[in-house]
mmCIF file of C-alpha atoms in Angstrom:
data_model
loop_
_atom_site.group_PDB
_atom_site.id
_atom_site.type_symbol
_atom_site.label_atom_id
_atom_site.label_comp_id
_atom_site.label_asym_id
_atom_site.label_seq_id
_atom_site.Cartn_x
_atom_site.Cartn_y
_atom_site.Cartn_z
ATOM 1 C CA UNK M 1 -5.909 75.057 10.525
ATOM 2 C CA UNK M 2 -7.406 77.022 13.452
ATOM 3 C CA UNK M 3 -10.070 75.028 13.162
ATOM 4 C CA UNK M 4 -7.723 72.332 13.697
ATOM 5 C CA UNK M 5 -6.554 73.880 17.056
ATOM 6 C CA UNK M 6 -9.643 74.420 18.392
ATOM 7 C CA UNK M 7 -10.832 70.707 17.841
ATOM 8 C CA UNK M 8 -7.483 69.802 19.430
ATOM 9 C CA UNK M 9 -7.971 71.394 22.248
ATOM 10 C CA UNK M 10 -11.661 69.878 23.097
ATOM 11 C CA UNK M 11 -10.033 66.406 23.070
ATOM 12 C CA UNK M 12 -8.855 65.614 26.747
ATOM 13 C CA UNK M 13 -5.199 65.477 26.988
ATOM 14 C CA UNK M 14 -4.791 61.634 27.617
ATOM 15 C CA UNK M 15 -6.862 60.531 24.611
ATOM 16 C CA UNK M 16 -4.529 62.727 22.531
ATOM 17 C CA UNK M 17 -1.470 60.648 23.976
ATOM 18 C CA UNK M 18 -3.601 57.922 23.820
ATOM 19 C CA UNK M 19 -4.604 57.958 19.715
ATOM 20 C CA UNK M 20 -1.030 59.128 19.439
ATOM 21 C CA UNK M 21 0.457 56.065 20.790
ATOM 22 C CA UNK M 22 -1.744 54.079 18.434
ATOM 23 C CA UNK M 23 -1.039 55.740 15.276
ATOM 24 C CA UNK M 24 2.583 55.357 15.558
ATOM 25 C CA UNK M 25 2.168 51.901 16.553
ATOM 26 C CA UNK M 26 0.364 51.074 13.366
ATOM 27 C CA UNK M 27 2.960 53.001 11.195
ATOM 28 C CA UNK M 28 5.425 51.259 12.854
ATOM 29 C CA UNK M 29 3.503 47.735 12.067
ATOM 30 C CA UNK M 30 2.504 48.652 8.526
ATOM 31 C CA UNK M 31 5.863 49.847 7.683
ATOM 32 C CA UNK M 32 7.685 46.318 9.097
ATOM 33 C CA UNK M 33 5.037 44.190 7.416
ATOM 34 C CA UNK M 34 5.910 46.478 4.278
ATOM 35 C CA UNK M 35 9.873 45.478 4.779
ATOM 36 C CA UNK M 36 9.168 42.308 5.485
ATOM 37 C CA UNK M 37 7.771 41.781 2.234
ATOM 38 C CA UNK M 38 10.342 43.564 0.461
ATOM 39 C CA UNK M 39 13.687 42.762 2.038
ATOM 40 C CA UNK M 40 15.396 39.383 3.925
ATOM 41 C CA UNK M 41 15.677 39.190 7.331
ATOM 42 C CA UNK M 42 14.572 40.754 10.223
ATOM 43 C CA UNK M 43 17.579 43.691 11.436
ATOM 44 C CA UNK M 44 15.503 46.438 10.524
ATOM 45 C CA UNK M 45 13.023 45.786 12.761
ATOM 46 C CA UNK M 46 14.333 46.962 16.244
ATOM 47 C CA UNK M 47 15.124 49.961 14.881
ATOM 48 C CA UNK M 48 12.368 50.782 13.324
ATOM 49 C CA UNK M 49 10.351 50.279 16.978
ATOM 50 C CA UNK M 50 13.198 52.169 18.862
ATOM 51 C CA UNK M 51 12.045 54.791 16.516
ATOM 52 C CA UNK M 52 8.407 54.297 17.231
ATOM 53 C CA UNK M 53 8.920 54.819 21.333
ATOM 54 C CA UNK M 54 11.239 57.353 20.776
ATOM 55 C CA UNK M 55 8.389 59.422 18.498
ATOM 56 C CA UNK M 56 6.120 58.633 21.561
ATOM 57 C CA UNK M 57 7.579 59.393 24.448
ATOM 58 C CA UNK M 58 8.611 62.881 23.108
ATOM 59 C CA UNK M 59 5.037 63.700 21.628
ATOM 60 C CA UNK M 60 3.532 62.229 24.469
ATOM 61 C CA UNK M 61 3.103 63.704 28.515
ATOM 62 C CA UNK M 62 4.869 61.964 31.278
ATOM 63 C CA UNK M 63 6.325 58.543 31.259
ATOM 64 C CA UNK M 64 3.285 56.345 31.165
ATOM 65 C CA UNK M 65 3.082 56.340 27.248
ATOM 66 C CA UNK M 66 6.541 55.916 26.347
ATOM 67 C CA UNK M 67 7.001 53.133 28.945
ATOM 68 C CA UNK M 68 3.730 51.461 27.535
ATOM 69 C CA UNK M 69 4.790 51.904 23.758
ATOM 70 C CA UNK M 70 8.683 50.113 25.298
ATOM 71 C CA UNK M 71 6.780 47.453 26.666
ATOM 72 C CA UNK M 72 4.073 47.147 23.213
ATOM 73 C CA UNK M 73 7.489 47.534 21.002
ATOM 74 C CA UNK M 74 9.454 44.526 22.127
ATOM 75 C CA UNK M 75 6.249 42.114 22.105
ATOM 76 C CA UNK M 76 6.041 43.009 18.575
ATOM 77 C CA UNK M 77 9.513 42.782 18.252
ATOM 78 C CA UNK M 78 9.259 39.000 19.875
ATOM 79 C CA UNK M 79 5.931 37.812 18.464
ATOM 80 C CA UNK M 80 5.208 39.467 15.239
ATOM 81 C CA UNK M 81 8.446 39.960 13.206
ATOM 82 C CA UNK M 82 11.513 37.784 14.792
ATOM 83 C CA UNK M 83 11.725 34.218 13.830
ATOM 84 C CA UNK M 84 9.550 32.224 15.025
ATOM 85 C CA UNK M 85 6.470 34.348 14.015
ATOM 86 C CA UNK M 86 3.470 34.415 15.829
ATOM 87 C CA UNK M 87 5.631 32.709 18.963
ATOM 88 C CA UNK M 88 6.981 34.261 22.102
ATOM 89 C CA UNK M 89 10.609 33.215 22.267
ATOM 90 C CA UNK M 90 11.961 34.599 25.201
ATOM 91 C CA UNK M 91 15.368 33.239 24.402
ATOM 92 C CA UNK M 92 15.763 34.507 21.469
ATOM 93 C CA UNK M 93 19.238 36.298 20.959
ATOM 94 C CA UNK M 94 19.505 40.007 21.778
ATOM 95 C CA UNK M 95 15.696 39.940 23.408
ATOM 96 C CA UNK M 96 16.683 41.300 27.101
ATOM 97 C CA UNK M 97 18.929 44.015 25.228
ATOM 98 C CA UNK M 98 15.905 44.559 23.086
ATOM 99 C CA UNK M 99 13.824 45.426 25.861
ATOM 100 C CA UNK M 100 16.208 47.589 27.816
ATOM 101 C CA UNK M 101 16.778 49.728 24.509
ATOM 102 C CA UNK M 102 13.725 50.688 23.896
ATOM 103 C CA UNK M 103 12.521 51.218 27.853
ATOM 104 C CA UNK M 104 16.028 53.499 28.225
ATOM 105 C CA UNK M 105 15.238 55.334 25.207
ATOM 106 C CA UNK M 106 11.424 56.096 26.551
ATOM 107 C CA UNK M 107 12.521 56.730 30.066
ATOM 108 C CA UNK M 108 14.927 59.271 28.679
ATOM 109 C CA UNK M 109 13.626 60.782 25.888
ATOM 110 C CA UNK M 110 10.120 61.447 28.299
ATOM 111 C CA UNK M 111 12.714 62.857 31.036
ATOM 112 C CA UNK M 112 14.521 65.209 28.734
ATOM 113 C CA UNK M 113 10.640 65.863 26.759
ATOM 114 C CA UNK M 114 9.053 66.687 30.375
ATOM 115 C CA UNK M 115 12.188 68.950 31.730
ATOM 116 C CA UNK M 116 11.898 70.623 28.344
ATOM 117 C CA UNK M 117 7.728 71.454 28.489
ATOM 118 C CA UNK M 118 8.765 72.750 32.051
ATOM 119 C CA UNK M 119 11.353 74.900 31.284
ATOM 120 C CA UNK M 120 8.875 76.588 28.574
ATOM 121 C CA UNK M 121 6.219 76.878 31.143
ATOM 122 C CA UNK M 122 8.902 78.400 33.392
ATOM 123 C CA UNK M 123 9.463 80.870 30.507
ATOM 124 C CA UNK M 124 6.118 82.029 29.787
ATOM 125 C CA UNK M 125 5.379 82.549 33.547
ATOM 126 C CA UNK M 126 8.472 84.744 33.405
ATOM 127 C CA UNK M 127 7.440 86.374 30.729
ATOM 128 C CA UNK M 128 3.935 87.239 31.674
ATOM 129 C CA UNK M 129 5.077 88.263 34.959
ATOM 130 C CA UNK M 130 7.276 90.809 33.517
ATOM 131 C CA UNK M 131 4.617 92.051 31.400
ATOM 132 C CA UNK M 132 2.142 92.323 34.359
ATOM 133 C CA UNK M 133 5.741 94.323 36.329
ATOM 134 C CA UNK M 134 5.783 96.790 33.267
ATOM 135 C CA UNK M 135 2.272 97.523 33.298
ATOM 136 C CA UNK M 136 1.892 98.053 37.224
ATOM 137 C CA UNK M 137 5.126 100.216 36.955
ATOM 138 C CA UNK M 138 3.722 102.451 34.220
ATOM 139 C CA UNK M 139 0.403 102.118 35.514
ATOM 140 C CA UNK M 140 1.449 103.953 38.794
ATOM 141 C CA UNK M 141 3.030 106.463 36.962
ATOM 142 C CA UNK M 142 0.162 106.835 34.251
ATOM 143 C CA UNK M 143 -3.269 106.977 36.217
ATOM 144 C CA UNK M 144 -2.544 109.104 39.233
ATOM 145 C CA UNK M 145 -1.987 112.067 36.934
ATOM 146 C CA UNK M 146 -5.369 112.035 35.593
ATOM 147 C CA UNK M 147 -7.062 111.054 38.632
ATOM 148 C CA UNK M 148 -5.629 113.633 40.313
ATOM 149 C CA UNK M 149 -6.962 116.601 37.944
ATOM 150 C CA UNK M 150 -10.381 115.066 37.491
ATOM 151 C CA UNK M 151 -10.329 115.291 41.353
ATOM 152 C CA UNK M 152 -8.777 118.527 41.736
ATOM 153 C CA UNK M 153 -10.973 120.335 38.900
ATOM 154 C CA UNK M 154 -14.683 118.812 40.153
ATOM 155 C CA UNK M 155 -13.596 120.041 43.679
ATOM 156 C CA UNK M 156 -12.751 123.305 42.238
ATOM 157 C CA UNK M 157 -15.901 123.420 40.500
ATOM 158 C CA UNK M 158 -18.011 121.973 43.344
ATOM 159 C CA UNK M 159 -16.447 124.729 46.181
ATOM 160 C CA UNK M 160 -16.407 127.519 43.996
ATOM 161 C CA UNK M 161 -19.863 128.856 45.248
ATOM 162 C CA UNK M 162 -20.343 130.119 41.469
ATOM 163 C CA UNK M 163 -17.516 131.985 41.673
ATOM 164 C CA UNK M 164 -16.033 130.924 38.422
ATOM 165 C CA UNK M 165 -17.403 132.353 35.272
ATOM 166 C CA UNK M 166 -18.899 130.401 32.589
ATOM 167 C CA UNK M 167 -15.976 129.945 30.689
ATOM 168 C CA UNK M 168 -13.883 129.206 33.367
ATOM 169 C CA UNK M 169 -15.783 126.224 34.674
ATOM 170 C CA UNK M 170 -15.963 125.141 30.854
ATOM 171 C CA UNK M 171 -12.513 125.149 30.616
ATOM 172 C CA UNK M 172 -12.158 123.037 33.746
ATOM 173 C CA UNK M 173 -14.888 120.381 32.899
ATOM 174 C CA UNK M 174 -13.415 120.059 29.792
ATOM 175 C CA UNK M 175 -10.348 118.983 31.299
ATOM 176 C CA UNK M 176 -11.644 116.643 32.890
ATOM 177 C CA UNK M 177 -13.481 114.901 30.061
ATOM 178 C CA UNK M 178 -10.415 114.994 28.201
ATOM 179 C CA UNK M 179 -8.709 113.054 31.551
ATOM 180 C CA UNK M 180 -11.988 110.924 31.540
ATOM 181 C CA UNK M 181 -11.457 109.702 28.043
ATOM 182 C CA UNK M 182 -7.529 109.008 28.582
ATOM 183 C CA UNK M 183 -8.379 106.872 31.512
ATOM 184 C CA UNK M 184 -11.677 105.166 29.095
ATOM 185 C CA UNK M 185 -8.972 103.811 26.746
ATOM 186 C CA UNK M 186 -6.432 103.401 29.482
ATOM 187 C CA UNK M 187 -9.152 100.717 30.986
ATOM 188 C CA UNK M 188 -9.204 99.425 26.983
ATOM 189 C CA UNK M 189 -5.864 98.929 26.645
ATOM 190 C CA UNK M 190 -5.361 96.928 30.373
ATOM 191 C CA UNK M 191 -8.385 94.839 29.381
ATOM 192 C CA UNK M 192 -6.882 93.622 26.241
ATOM 193 C CA UNK M 193 -3.340 92.835 27.384
ATOM 194 C CA UNK M 194 -5.033 91.215 30.815
ATOM 195 C CA UNK M 195 -6.900 89.056 28.367
ATOM 196 C CA UNK M 196 -3.861 87.931 26.167
ATOM 197 C CA UNK M 197 -1.758 87.368 29.622
ATOM 198 C CA UNK M 198 -4.195 84.989 30.715
ATOM 199 C CA UNK M 199 -3.117 81.267 30.768
ATOM 200 C CA UNK M 200 -6.506 80.284 30.829
ATOM 201 C CA UNK M 201 -7.833 82.857 27.847
ATOM 202 C CA UNK M 202 -7.645 81.687 24.187
ATOM 203 C CA UNK M 203 -7.596 84.301 20.967
ATOM 204 C CA UNK M 204 -10.057 82.991 18.328
ATOM 205 C CA UNK M 205 -8.830 83.937 15.294
ATOM 206 C CA UNK M 206 -11.208 84.432 11.961
ATOM 207 C CA UNK M 207 -10.100 84.969 8.935
ATOM 208 C CA UNK M 208 -11.185 89.248 8.364
ATOM 209 C CA UNK M 209 -10.376 91.447 5.571
ATOM 210 C CA UNK M 210 -7.398 94.332 6.236
ATOM 211 C CA UNK M 211 -9.207 97.305 4.582
ATOM 212 C CA UNK M 212 -12.351 96.555 6.804
ATOM 213 C CA UNK M 213 -10.586 96.317 10.127
ATOM 214 C CA UNK M 214 -8.777 99.890 9.222
ATOM 215 C CA UNK M 215 -12.085 101.719 7.735
ATOM 216 C CA UNK M 216 -13.343 100.589 11.286
ATOM 217 C CA UNK M 217 -10.088 101.469 12.849
ATOM 218 C CA UNK M 218 -10.283 104.796 11.024
ATOM 219 C CA UNK M 219 -14.196 105.829 11.705
ATOM 220 C CA UNK M 220 -13.434 105.159 15.707
ATOM 221 C CA UNK M 221 -10.369 107.398 16.003
ATOM 222 C CA UNK M 222 -12.198 110.040 13.908
ATOM 223 C CA UNK M 223 -15.104 110.407 16.343
ATOM 224 C CA UNK M 224 -12.541 110.785 19.291
ATOM 225 C CA UNK M 225 -10.110 112.969 17.686
ATOM 226 C CA UNK M 226 -12.473 115.115 14.707
ATOM 227 C CA UNK M 227 -10.028 117.387 13.689
ATOM 228 C CA UNK M 228 -6.830 114.982 12.470
ATOM 229 C CA UNK M 229 -6.990 113.584 9.200
ATOM 230 C CA UNK M 230 -5.830 110.446 8.418
ATOM 231 C CA UNK M 231 -4.840 108.934 4.335
ATOM 232 C CA UNK M 232 -5.503 105.581 4.129
ATOM 233 C CA UNK M 233 -3.837 103.060 1.257
ATOM 234 C CA UNK M 234 -4.865 99.750 0.793
ATOM 235 C CA UNK M 235 -4.351 97.352 -1.951
ATOM 236 C CA UNK M 236 -6.692 96.569 -5.085
ATOM 237 C CA UNK M 237 -6.906 92.844 -3.625
ATOM 238 C CA UNK M 238 -8.402 91.601 -0.419
ATOM 239 C CA UNK M 239 -6.180 90.727 1.932
ATOM 240 C CA UNK M 240 -7.813 87.919 4.479
ATOM 241 C CA UNK M 241 -5.718 87.572 7.532
ATOM 242 C CA UNK M 242 -6.880 85.685 10.551
ATOM 243 C CA UNK M 243 -6.932 87.676 13.715
ATOM 244 C CA UNK M 244 -9.513 88.782 16.511
ATOM 245 C CA UNK M 245 -10.564 91.403 14.883
ATOM 246 C CA UNK M 246 -11.605 93.775 18.254
ATOM 247 C CA UNK M 247 -7.665 93.442 19.198
ATOM 248 C CA UNK M 248 -6.196 94.126 16.103
ATOM 249 C CA UNK M 249 -8.526 97.189 15.628
ATOM 250 C CA UNK M 250 -7.147 97.990 19.346
ATOM 251 C CA UNK M 251 -3.866 98.124 18.024
ATOM 252 C CA UNK M 252 -4.446 100.093 14.963
ATOM 253 C CA UNK M 253 -6.400 102.763 17.320
ATOM 254 C CA UNK M 254 -3.173 103.175 19.677
ATOM 255 C CA UNK M 255 -0.817 103.664 17.032
ATOM 256 C CA UNK M 256 -2.830 106.269 15.591
ATOM 257 C CA UNK M 257 -3.271 107.710 19.106
ATOM 258 C CA UNK M 258 0.124 107.539 19.376
ATOM 259 C CA UNK M 259 1.084 109.652 16.601
ATOM 260 C CA UNK M 260 -1.440 112.565 17.739
ATOM 261 C CA UNK M 261 -0.529 112.774 21.440
ATOM 262 C CA UNK M 262 3.092 111.960 21.428
ATOM 263 C CA UNK M 263 3.647 113.921 17.590
ATOM 264 C CA UNK M 264 3.538 117.133 19.445
ATOM 265 C CA UNK M 265 3.047 119.014 15.894
ATOM 266 C CA UNK M 266 1.853 116.082 13.539
ATOM 267 C CA UNK M 267 -0.082 117.394 11.048
ATOM 268 C CA UNK M 268 -0.521 114.250 8.848
ATOM 269 C CA UNK M 269 -0.958 110.235 9.769
ATOM 270 C CA UNK M 270 -0.815 108.100 7.115
ATOM 271 C CA UNK M 271 -2.274 104.052 7.245
ATOM 272 C CA UNK M 272 -1.479 101.719 5.300
ATOM 273 C CA UNK M 273 -1.830 97.926 4.569
ATOM 274 C CA UNK M 274 -0.053 95.827 1.965
ATOM 275 C CA UNK M 275 1.128 92.117 1.275
ATOM 276 C CA UNK M 276 4.678 91.148 2.201
ATOM 277 C CA UNK M 277 5.335 87.346 1.106
ATOM 278 C CA UNK M 278 3.841 85.827 3.222
ATOM 279 C CA UNK M 279 2.354 88.615 5.910
ATOM 280 C CA UNK M 280 -0.106 91.400 6.078
ATOM 281 C CA UNK M 281 1.951 94.697 6.655
ATOM 282 C CA UNK M 282 0.283 97.389 8.611
ATOM 283 C CA UNK M 283 1.920 100.581 9.057
ATOM 284 C CA UNK M 284 1.160 103.785 11.020
ATOM 285 C CA UNK M 285 3.421 106.995 9.975
ATOM 286 C CA UNK M 286 3.205 110.823 11.076
ATOM 287 C CA UNK M 287 5.120 113.614 10.175
ATOM 288 C CA UNK M 288 5.171 114.584 14.090
ATOM 289 C CA UNK M 289 8.740 115.236 16.211
ATOM 290 C CA UNK M 290 9.252 110.913 16.090
ATOM 291 C CA UNK M 291 10.993 108.894 18.734
ATOM 292 C CA UNK M 292 13.581 109.729 21.233
ATOM 293 C CA UNK M 293 16.773 107.492 20.322
ATOM 294 C CA UNK M 294 17.155 106.149 24.299
ATOM 295 C CA UNK M 295 13.439 104.817 23.832
ATOM 296 C CA UNK M 296 13.979 103.036 20.660
ATOM 297 C CA UNK M 297 15.380 100.137 22.458
ATOM 298 C CA UNK M 298 12.292 100.024 24.687
ATOM 299 C CA UNK M 299 9.832 101.397 23.266
ATOM 300 C CA UNK M 300 7.472 98.172 23.414
ATOM 301 C CA UNK M 301 8.277 97.420 27.111
ATOM 302 C CA UNK M 302 5.937 99.333 28.633
ATOM 303 C CA UNK M 303 8.151 100.420 30.882
ATOM 304 C CA UNK M 304 9.348 104.101 31.835
ATOM 305 C CA UNK M 305 13.330 103.379 31.651
ATOM 306 C CA UNK M 306 15.165 106.337 29.506
ATOM 307 C CA UNK M 307 12.434 108.415 29.916
ATOM 308 C CA UNK M 308 12.861 112.229 32.052
ATOM 309 C CA UNK M 309 9.889 113.299 33.593
ATOM 310 C CA UNK M 310 9.636 116.158 31.713
ATOM 311 C CA UNK M 311 10.120 114.832 28.702
ATOM 312 C CA UNK M 312 6.187 113.822 28.191
ATOM 313 C CA UNK M 313 3.482 114.689 29.763
ATOM 314 C CA UNK M 314 2.997 111.478 32.174
ATOM 315 C CA UNK M 315 -0.195 111.519 31.915
ATOM 316 C CA UNK M 316 0.031 110.175 28.292
ATOM 317 C CA UNK M 317 2.733 108.113 28.674
ATOM 318 C CA UNK M 318 2.698 106.091 25.504
ATOM 319 C CA UNK M 319 4.316 102.727 27.460
ATOM 320 C CA UNK M 320 1.124 100.848 28.145
ATOM 321 C CA UNK M 321 -0.360 101.508 24.506
ATOM 322 C CA UNK M 322 2.717 100.297 22.722
ATOM 323 C CA UNK M 323 3.031 97.524 25.230
ATOM 324 C CA UNK M 324 -0.883 96.400 24.457
ATOM 325 C CA UNK M 325 0.067 96.634 21.014
ATOM 326 C CA UNK M 326 3.443 94.469 20.611
ATOM 327 C CA UNK M 327 1.624 91.677 23.032
ATOM 328 C CA UNK M 328 -1.421 91.521 21.216
ATOM 329 C CA UNK M 329 0.724 91.038 17.535
ATOM 330 C CA UNK M 330 3.260 88.733 19.072
ATOM 331 C CA UNK M 331 -0.208 86.826 20.346
ATOM 332 C CA UNK M 332 -1.694 86.599 16.808
ATOM 333 C CA UNK M 333 2.156 85.039 15.967
ATOM 334 C CA UNK M 334 3.038 88.393 14.390
ATOM 335 C CA UNK M 335 6.141 91.162 14.582
ATOM 336 C CA UNK M 336 6.186 95.007 15.133
ATOM 337 C CA UNK M 337 9.185 97.445 15.097
ATOM 338 C CA UNK M 338 9.562 101.177 15.201
ATOM 339 C CA UNK M 339 11.654 103.614 13.639
ATOM 340 C CA UNK M 340 11.998 107.451 12.655
ATOM 341 C CA UNK M 341 11.854 108.299 9.542
ATOM 342 C CA UNK M 342 14.367 110.650 7.313
ATOM 343 C CA UNK M 343 11.864 112.683 5.975
ATOM 344 C CA UNK M 344 10.634 113.230 9.784
ATOM 345 C CA UNK M 345 8.348 111.404 12.302
ATOM 346 C CA UNK M 346 7.589 108.146 13.323
ATOM 347 C CA UNK M 347 6.707 105.056 11.520
ATOM 348 C CA UNK M 348 5.175 101.780 13.821
ATOM 349 C CA UNK M 349 4.784 98.495 11.649
ATOM 350 C CA UNK M 350 3.301 95.541 12.380
ATOM 351 C CA UNK M 351 3.133 92.113 10.642
ATOM 352 C CA UNK M 352 0.370 89.749 10.536
ATOM 353 C CA UNK M 353 1.149 86.266 9.373
ATOM 354 C CA UNK M 354 -1.309 85.637 6.279
ATOM 355 C CA UNK M 355 -3.273 82.328 5.152
ATOM 356 C CA UNK M 356 -4.185 81.773 1.332
ATOM 357 C CA UNK M 357 -7.937 82.426 0.336
ATOM 358 C CA UNK M 358 -9.653 82.835 -2.389
ATOM 359 C CA UNK M 359 -9.673 86.353 -2.914
ATOM 360 C CA UNK M 360 -6.104 86.649 -2.165
ATOM 361 C CA UNK M 361 -4.532 84.216 -4.335
ATOM 362 C CA UNK M 362 -3.564 86.987 -6.414
ATOM 363 C CA UNK M 363 0.078 88.632 -6.154
ATOM 364 C CA UNK M 364 -0.587 91.876 -7.262
#
């Protein structure tokens, strides 16, 4: 499927429309030829070509191919499939009406299709602008605090003239390092979501083994948070999932880091992946404080609505990270959810559509 999509993107739109028109009319001619052998009369001819014109008008860009197909259709009706065959008969009863009908069908459907596509482009653009607005709003809160901390701590060290002890300097440098690491993760998130939001960018997916993506993500996470243990559960079968491996690793990393940073006392994180029908379900659960109820409805928006300034350390607001996760998963055709566990803590799940492969044909 992905290979077909890539090939389709390489073919110019005008050529796609031309091939579609040829294919539809070849099918209509073949159908009329078959019906003429099976049934008497030619009353079905106009209906077949009306449907052909409607199909061309619906699935091509603009008005040209619809009007062109209506002209071709009326020629076919007049010249090939209506007695006297293989002769033009402009005095044939209903000929002007057939022409006007095909033309009207092509214009109306082309107009509706054009309007629908315009509305869809407007909706997508509005959605992208909403994502950008949410990101900018979250950035204004999230980036200011760590940058101020970095500048303040480094300035204090530079201006101390040796007044700080070795331990004090180490503490300030440790704070600087943590803030810098957080800013690096922020930049990674912003680059990921900018890549998704760019209308010129295309997500290229490959069949990846889900357990390998999980293993790489946990390995990277452990380097950043060596003191946090993550239990991993994967199925016996190999789950092959079409994905952009780098982006999905970013999702898993964000969810793992979110559990540590916002769990407030999280001691246990579980990461699991399993097959649910035609989807692969990834779940990251923890035993921390859970998600504030007022945040559950807007947890993936990237905004700060519903949060009080004293609810979280503002430099560690979860908005951007989860907004990135939701955007990446949605771009893969998947869904994402968040809930509080009855036993305590939070659980984030995301589902990616699967394709059948030789390695995952057997349902366990």
